[in-house]
Amino acid sequence: MENQQATELLEKYEKGLCTPQERAIVETWFTKELAKHNLVSADIDYESKEAEIYRNLPHSAKYRHLRPRLIAAVAASVLILLTAGFYFFTTYTTRQEQERAIAQLKPGSDKAILTLSDGKKIVLNDSGNGTLSEKKNVRIIKNKSGDITFQNTGSGTPGQEAASNTLSIPRGGQWHIVLADGTHVWLNSASSLTFPDVFNGARREVFLSGEASFEVAADKQHPFIVHSRLQETEVLGTHFNINSYIDEPFVVTTVMSGKVRVSGGRGSLVLNPDQQCLSSGETFHSRTVKAEDAVAWRHNLFQFSGADIYTVMRQFARWYDVDVEFRGRFQKNQFTGRISRGVAASEVFGMLRRYGITVKVENRKVIVSGAE
């Protein structure tokens, strides 16, 4: 609060226009500060205001032996205290607003939309358990755990082209699906998978946008192919994870078990367990990693080993469905550890503050600030 505003409050007091709360502030602080007379301001005419405040004080508080200059000094103290009081009130209000804004940032949950080949859309998190749809060659079932299974009924015509379906996961969502060949797929937030009702051809092919973890049913005669941004991943039977979000600098493929071949651009690369491929579209780079970090999201965890703030916040943004703005400079590769994806956003922000990073929330935008 500016001194002018405090002056206006004193003028309201003199004219008898204060609210009961404003009057109490002036009189209480005046009484408490009578003995402090070392603060004088030349910016306000206290000679008229001091007498008005003094006249309105309770009789027991009227120290008639005080000199006018002392009362003027006390009035200056009141002004300063009023200014400080309004400053702290404003700060407190801002803090409350931040707490309310942060409380609105909820962690993600199971949410997905299944679009069938005929265009029908099923909101899976709102649908009941049991059979969701049945076609000539496949039955789509939702079990008690919420998992979706495409059950091959074998009633279709051999060799016919299978119809395609798309499972779409919004920001702040995730889902698990079992394809017709028995392959398990876990999709992370802001991702989608396009796949056939049944696999009829020589290759089992699916198309991924975003991130998914696969446990592929073994079938040496029919390799499983995942088409994603910048690359193609071929497996026979294995457990692996592909992160192909468009806002990530690389497409990252990590193998938990078995073996995969990643192809694209100018060549290919074979990965074994605990190996990871970083693909830029033109080149591949492999490295040894803790494969569990790549699939921690499946176990409702954020887990990092030497990650930078940008990596951390990209994951946070997708799961809590927010936008992120970065300001200032940040240390590289400073985050190692794990935290539940089910915690309140305030806990994540508390972790960041321990690293010297400040966070401010404006609606659904998170402003992350480092060193200037």
Coordinates of C-alpha atoms in Angstrom, one line a residue:
M1 CA 0.0 0.0 0.0
E2 CA 1.3 3.5 -0.9
N3 CA 1.6 6.3 1.7
Q4 CA -1.1 8.2 -0.1
Q5 CA -3.6 5.5 0.6
A6 CA -2.6 5.5 4.3
T7 CA -3.0 9.3 4.3
E8 CA -6.5 8.9 2.9
L9 CA -7.4 6.5 5.7
L10 CA -6.3 9.0 8.3
E11 CA -8.4 11.7 6.5
K12 CA -11.4 9.4 6.6
Y13 CA -10.8 8.9 10.3
E14 CA -10.7 12.7 10.8
K15 CA -14.0 13.1 8.9
G16 CA -15.7 10.3 10.8
L17 CA -16.0 8.2 7.6
C18 CA -14.0 5.1 8.7
T19 CA -15.6 1.7 8.9
P20 CA -15.6 0.1 12.4
Q21 CA -12.7 -2.0 11.3
E22 CA -10.7 0.9 9.9
R23 CA -11.4 3.0 13.1
A24 CA -10.2 0.1 15.3
I25 CA -7.0 -0.2 13.3
V26 CA -6.1 3.5 13.7
E27 CA -7.0 3.7 17.4
T28 CA -5.4 0.4 18.4
W29 CA -2.1 1.1 16.7
F30 CA -2.1 4.7 17.9
T31 CA -2.5 3.6 21.5
K32 CA 0.2 0.9 21.2
E33 CA 2.7 3.3 19.5
L34 CA 2.3 6.4 21.8
A35 CA 5.7 5.8 23.4
K36 CA 7.6 5.5 20.0
H37 CA 8.4 9.0 18.8
N38 CA 11.4 8.7 16.6
L39 CA 9.6 8.5 13.2
V40 CA 8.4 11.7 11.6
S41 CA 7.3 12.2 8.0
A42 CA 7.1 15.5 6.2
D43 CA 4.7 14.1 3.6
I44 CA 1.5 14.6 5.7
D45 CA -0.1 17.3 7.8
Y46 CA -0.2 15.6 11.2
E47 CA -1.0 18.8 13.1
S48 CA -4.7 18.5 12.3
K49 CA -5.0 14.7 12.2
E50 CA -3.1 14.0 15.5
A51 CA -5.7 16.0 17.5
E52 CA -8.6 14.2 15.9
I53 CA -7.1 10.8 16.6
Y54 CA -6.2 11.9 20.1
R55 CA -9.8 13.2 20.8
N56 CA -11.3 10.0 19.7
L57 CA -9.2 7.8 21.9
P58 CA -10.8 6.2 25.0
H59 CA -10.3 8.5 28.0
S60 CA -7.9 6.1 29.7
A61 CA -5.6 6.3 26.7
K62 CA -5.3 10.1 26.7
Y63 CA -1.8 10.9 28.0
R64 CA -2.4 14.6 28.3
H65 CA 1.2 15.3 29.2
L66 CA 2.4 14.3 25.7
R67 CA 3.7 17.2 23.6
P68 CA 2.2 17.8 20.2
R69 CA 5.5 16.9 18.5
L70 CA 5.4 13.5 20.2
I71 CA 1.9 12.9 19.0
A72 CA 3.0 13.8 15.5
A73 CA 5.8 11.2 15.7
V74 CA 3.3 8.6 16.8
A75 CA 1.0 9.4 13.9
A76 CA 4.0 8.8 11.6
S77 CA 4.4 5.4 13.3
V78 CA 0.7 4.7 12.7
L79 CA 1.1 5.6 9.0
I80 CA 4.1 3.2 8.6
L81 CA 2.3 0.4 10.4
L82 CA -0.7 0.9 8.3
T83 CA 1.4 0.7 5.2
A84 CA 3.1 -2.4 6.4
G85 CA -0.2 -3.9 7.4
F86 CA -1.7 -3.4 4.0
Y87 CA 1.5 -4.8 2.4
F88 CA 1.3 -8.0 4.5
F89 CA -2.4 -8.3 3.8
T90 CA -1.7 -8.1 0.1
T91 CA 1.1 -10.6 0.3
Y92 CA -1.2 -13.0 2.3
T93 CA -4.0 -12.6 -0.2
T94 CA -1.6 -13.3 -3.1
R95 CA -0.4 -16.4 -1.2
Q96 CA -4.0 -17.6 -0.7
E97 CA -4.7 -17.1 -4.4
Q98 CA -1.6 -19.2 -5.3
E99 CA -2.7 -21.9 -3.0
R100 CA -6.2 -22.0 -4.6
A101 CA -4.7 -22.0 -8.1
I102 CA -2.3 -24.9 -7.2
A103 CA -5.2 -26.8 -5.5
Q104 CA -6.9 -26.8 -8.9
L105 CA -4.1 -28.8 -10.5
K106 CA -5.2 -32.4 -10.0
P107 CA -3.1 -35.4 -11.0
G108 CA -4.3 -37.6 -13.9
S109 CA -6.4 -40.7 -13.8
D110 CA -7.7 -43.4 -16.1
K111 CA -9.3 -41.6 -19.0
A112 CA -9.6 -42.7 -22.7
I113 CA -11.8 -42.6 -25.8
L114 CA -12.0 -45.6 -28.1
T115 CA -12.9 -44.8 -31.7
L116 CA -14.1 -47.9 -33.5
S117 CA -13.7 -48.5 -37.3
D118 CA -17.4 -47.5 -37.9
G119 CA -16.7 -44.1 -36.3
K120 CA -18.5 -44.9 -33.0
K121 CA -16.8 -43.3 -30.0
I122 CA -16.8 -44.9 -26.5
V123 CA -15.7 -42.9 -23.5
L124 CA -14.1 -45.8 -21.6
N125 CA -13.9 -44.1 -18.2
D126 CA -17.7 -43.6 -18.3
S127 CA -18.7 -46.9 -19.8
G128 CA -19.9 -49.9 -17.8
N129 CA -18.1 -53.3 -17.6
G130 CA -18.9 -56.1 -19.9
T131 CA -19.2 -56.3 -23.7
L132 CA -18.8 -52.8 -25.3
S133 CA -19.1 -53.9 -28.9
E134 CA -19.2 -57.0 -31.0
K135 CA -18.3 -57.4 -34.7
K136 CA -17.9 -60.3 -37.1
N137 CA -14.5 -61.3 -35.8
V138 CA -13.9 -59.5 -32.5
R139 CA -15.6 -58.8 -29.2
I140 CA -14.6 -55.8 -27.2
I141 CA -14.8 -56.3 -23.5
K142 CA -14.2 -54.0 -20.5
N143 CA -13.3 -56.0 -17.3
K144 CA -13.8 -55.0 -13.7
S145 CA -10.3 -53.5 -13.6
G146 CA -11.2 -51.2 -16.5
D147 CA -8.9 -53.0 -18.9
I148 CA -10.1 -53.2 -22.5
T149 CA -9.6 -56.5 -24.4
F150 CA -10.1 -57.2 -28.1
Q151 CA -11.1 -60.8 -28.1
N152 CA -10.7 -62.6 -31.4
T153 CA -13.9 -64.7 -32.1
G154 CA -12.5 -66.2 -35.2
S155 CA -15.7 -65.6 -37.2
G156 CA -14.2 -63.3 -39.8
T157 CA -13.1 -64.2 -43.3
P158 CA -9.4 -65.4 -43.4
G159 CA -7.1 -63.0 -45.2
Q160 CA -9.6 -60.1 -45.2
E161 CA -8.3 -56.7 -44.3
A162 CA -9.1 -55.9 -40.7
A163 CA -10.8 -52.7 -39.7
S164 CA -8.8 -50.2 -37.6
N165 CA -9.6 -48.7 -34.2
T166 CA -7.9 -45.8 -32.3
L167 CA -7.5 -45.6 -28.6
S168 CA -6.9 -41.9 -27.6
I169 CA -5.6 -40.8 -24.2
P170 CA -6.1 -37.1 -23.3
R171 CA -3.7 -35.1 -21.2
G172 CA -4.1 -36.2 -17.6
G173 CA -5.2 -39.8 -18.6
Q174 CA -3.8 -43.3 -19.1
W175 CA -5.2 -46.7 -20.1
H176 CA -4.3 -50.4 -20.6
I177 CA -5.5 -52.5 -23.5
V178 CA -5.1 -56.1 -24.7
L179 CA -4.9 -56.5 -28.4
A180 CA -6.5 -59.4 -30.3
D181 CA -3.1 -61.3 -30.4
G182 CA -2.7 -61.0 -26.6
T183 CA -0.3 -58.1 -26.7
H184 CA -0.6 -55.8 -23.7
V185 CA -0.3 -52.0 -24.3
W186 CA -0.2 -49.3 -21.6
L187 CA -0.7 -45.8 -23.0
N188 CA 0.5 -42.7 -21.2
S189 CA -1.2 -39.3 -21.3
A190 CA -1.6 -37.3 -24.5
S191 CA -1.1 -40.5 -26.6
S192 CA -2.9 -42.6 -29.1
L193 CA -2.7 -46.1 -30.7
T194 CA -4.2 -47.2 -34.0
F195 CA -4.6 -50.9 -34.4
P196 CA -6.7 -53.5 -36.2
D197 CA -9.6 -55.6 -34.8
V198 CA -7.5 -58.7 -35.5
F199 CA -4.1 -59.3 -37.1
N200 CA -4.6 -61.1 -40.4
G201 CA -1.4 -60.3 -42.3
A202 CA 2.2 -61.5 -42.2
R203 CA 3.1 -58.6 -39.8
R204 CA 1.3 -57.3 -36.8
E205 CA 1.4 -53.5 -37.2
V206 CA 0.2 -50.7 -35.0
F207 CA 0.7 -46.9 -35.1
L208 CA 1.7 -44.9 -32.0
S209 CA 1.6 -41.2 -31.2
G210 CA 3.0 -40.2 -27.8
E211 CA 4.2 -42.9 -25.3
A212 CA 3.3 -46.5 -24.7
S213 CA 4.7 -49.6 -23.0
F214 CA 4.3 -52.9 -24.8
E215 CA 4.4 -56.5 -23.7
V216 CA 4.2 -58.3 -27.1
A217 CA 2.8 -61.8 -27.4
A218 CA 5.4 -64.1 -28.9
D219 CA 4.8 -65.1 -32.5
K220 CA 8.0 -65.7 -34.5
Q221 CA 6.1 -66.1 -37.7
H222 CA 4.4 -62.7 -37.4
P223 CA 6.7 -59.9 -36.2
F224 CA 5.2 -57.1 -34.3
I225 CA 5.8 -53.6 -35.8
V226 CA 5.3 -50.3 -34.0
H227 CA 5.2 -47.3 -36.4
S228 CA 5.9 -44.0 -34.5
R229 CA 7.4 -40.6 -35.1
L230 CA 10.8 -40.9 -37.0
Q231 CA 11.1 -44.7 -36.7
E232 CA 9.8 -48.2 -36.9
T233 CA 10.3 -50.8 -34.1
E234 CA 10.2 -54.5 -34.9
V235 CA 9.9 -57.2 -32.3
L236 CA 9.1 -60.9 -32.0
G237 CA 8.2 -61.1 -28.4
T238 CA 9.4 -58.6 -25.8
H239 CA 8.7 -55.9 -23.3
F240 CA 9.7 -52.4 -24.3
N241 CA 8.7 -48.7 -24.1
I242 CA 8.5 -46.0 -26.8
N243 CA 8.3 -42.3 -26.0
S244 CA 7.6 -40.5 -29.3
Y245 CA 6.0 -37.3 -28.0
I246 CA 6.4 -34.5 -30.6
D247 CA 7.7 -32.1 -27.9
E248 CA 10.5 -34.4 -26.9
P249 CA 14.0 -33.9 -28.5
F250 CA 14.3 -37.6 -29.4
V251 CA 12.2 -40.6 -29.9
V252 CA 13.3 -42.9 -27.0
T253 CA 12.9 -46.7 -27.2
T254 CA 13.8 -48.7 -24.1
V255 CA 14.0 -52.5 -23.8
M256 CA 13.0 -54.3 -20.6
S257 CA 13.3 -57.8 -21.9
G258 CA 13.8 -59.6 -25.2
K259 CA 15.2 -57.8 -28.3
V260 CA 14.0 -55.2 -30.7
R261 CA 15.2 -53.6 -34.0
V262 CA 14.7 -49.9 -34.4
S263 CA 14.8 -48.7 -38.0
G264 CA 14.5 -45.3 -39.7
G265 CA 16.4 -42.6 -41.5
R266 CA 19.7 -44.1 -42.6
G267 CA 19.9 -47.3 -40.7
S268 CA 18.8 -49.6 -37.9
L269 CA 19.9 -50.6 -34.4
V270 CA 19.3 -53.7 -32.3
L271 CA 18.6 -53.2 -28.6
N272 CA 18.9 -55.7 -25.8
P273 CA 17.5 -55.4 -22.2
D274 CA 18.5 -52.2 -20.3
Q275 CA 19.5 -50.5 -23.6
Q276 CA 17.9 -47.4 -24.9
C277 CA 17.9 -45.9 -28.4
L278 CA 17.7 -42.1 -29.0
S279 CA 16.4 -41.4 -32.5
S280 CA 16.5 -38.0 -34.2
G281 CA 15.2 -39.3 -37.5
E282 CA 18.7 -39.1 -39.2
T283 CA 20.8 -40.9 -36.6
F284 CA 20.5 -43.4 -33.8
H285 CA 22.4 -43.5 -30.5
S286 CA 22.2 -46.3 -28.0
R287 CA 23.1 -46.3 -24.3
T288 CA 22.8 -48.4 -21.2
V289 CA 20.1 -47.3 -18.8
K290 CA 17.9 -48.3 -15.9
A291 CA 15.0 -49.6 -17.9
E292 CA 12.7 -49.2 -14.9
D293 CA 12.9 -45.4 -15.2
A294 CA 11.3 -45.6 -18.7
V295 CA 8.2 -47.5 -17.4
A296 CA 7.9 -46.0 -14.0
W297 CA 4.8 -44.1 -15.2
R298 CA 3.1 -47.5 -15.6
H299 CA 3.5 -48.0 -11.8
N300 CA 2.1 -44.5 -11.1
L301 CA 5.6 -42.9 -10.5
F302 CA 7.7 -40.1 -11.8
Q303 CA 11.2 -41.5 -11.8
F304 CA 14.3 -39.8 -12.9
S305 CA 18.1 -40.4 -13.1
G306 CA 19.9 -37.2 -13.8
A307 CA 17.0 -35.5 -15.6
D308 CA 16.9 -31.8 -16.3
I309 CA 14.0 -29.5 -15.4
Y310 CA 12.6 -29.5 -18.9
T311 CA 12.2 -33.3 -18.9
V312 CA 10.6 -33.2 -15.5
M313 CA 8.1 -30.5 -16.4
R314 CA 7.2 -32.0 -19.7
Q315 CA 6.0 -35.1 -17.9
F316 CA 4.3 -33.0 -15.2
A317 CA 2.5 -31.0 -17.8
R318 CA 1.0 -34.0 -19.6
W319 CA -0.1 -35.7 -16.4
Y320 CA -1.6 -32.6 -14.7
D321 CA -2.9 -31.2 -17.9
V322 CA -1.2 -27.8 -17.7
D323 CA 1.0 -25.5 -19.8
V324 CA 4.5 -24.7 -18.6
E325 CA 6.6 -21.5 -19.1
F326 CA 10.3 -21.4 -18.3
R327 CA 12.1 -18.3 -17.1
G328 CA 15.8 -17.8 -16.2
R329 CA 18.6 -20.4 -16.2
F330 CA 18.6 -23.9 -14.8
Q331 CA 21.3 -26.4 -13.9
K332 CA 21.6 -29.5 -16.1
N333 CA 20.7 -33.0 -15.1
Q334 CA 20.0 -32.2 -11.5
F335 CA 17.0 -34.4 -10.7
T336 CA 17.4 -38.0 -9.5
G337 CA 14.7 -39.8 -7.5
R338 CA 11.0 -40.8 -7.6
I339 CA 7.7 -39.3 -6.6
S340 CA 4.2 -40.7 -6.9
R341 CA 2.1 -39.4 -9.8
G342 CA -0.8 -39.3 -7.4
V343 CA 0.5 -36.5 -5.2
A344 CA -1.0 -33.0 -5.1
A345 CA 0.8 -30.5 -7.4
S346 CA 1.9 -28.6 -4.3
E347 CA 4.2 -31.6 -3.3
V348 CA 5.9 -31.5 -6.7
F349 CA 6.4 -27.8 -6.5
G350 CA 7.8 -28.3 -3.0
M351 CA 10.4 -30.7 -4.4
L352 CA 11.4 -28.1 -7.0
R353 CA 11.8 -25.4 -4.4
R354 CA 14.4 -27.6 -2.6
Y355 CA 16.4 -27.3 -5.8
G356 CA 16.2 -23.5 -5.7
I357 CA 13.4 -23.3 -8.4
T358 CA 10.4 -21.1 -7.9
V359 CA 6.9 -21.9 -9.2
K360 CA 4.0 -19.6 -9.8
V361 CA 0.6 -20.7 -11.2
E362 CA -1.6 -18.5 -13.4
N363 CA -4.9 -20.3 -14.2
R364 CA -3.6 -23.6 -15.7
K365 CA -0.2 -22.2 -16.7
V366 CA 2.8 -23.1 -14.4
I367 CA 5.6 -20.5 -14.5
V368 CA 9.0 -22.1 -13.5
S369 CA 11.8 -19.7 -12.7
G370 CA 15.5 -20.4 -12.2
A371 CA 18.5 -18.1 -11.8
E372 CA 18.3 -14.8 -13.6

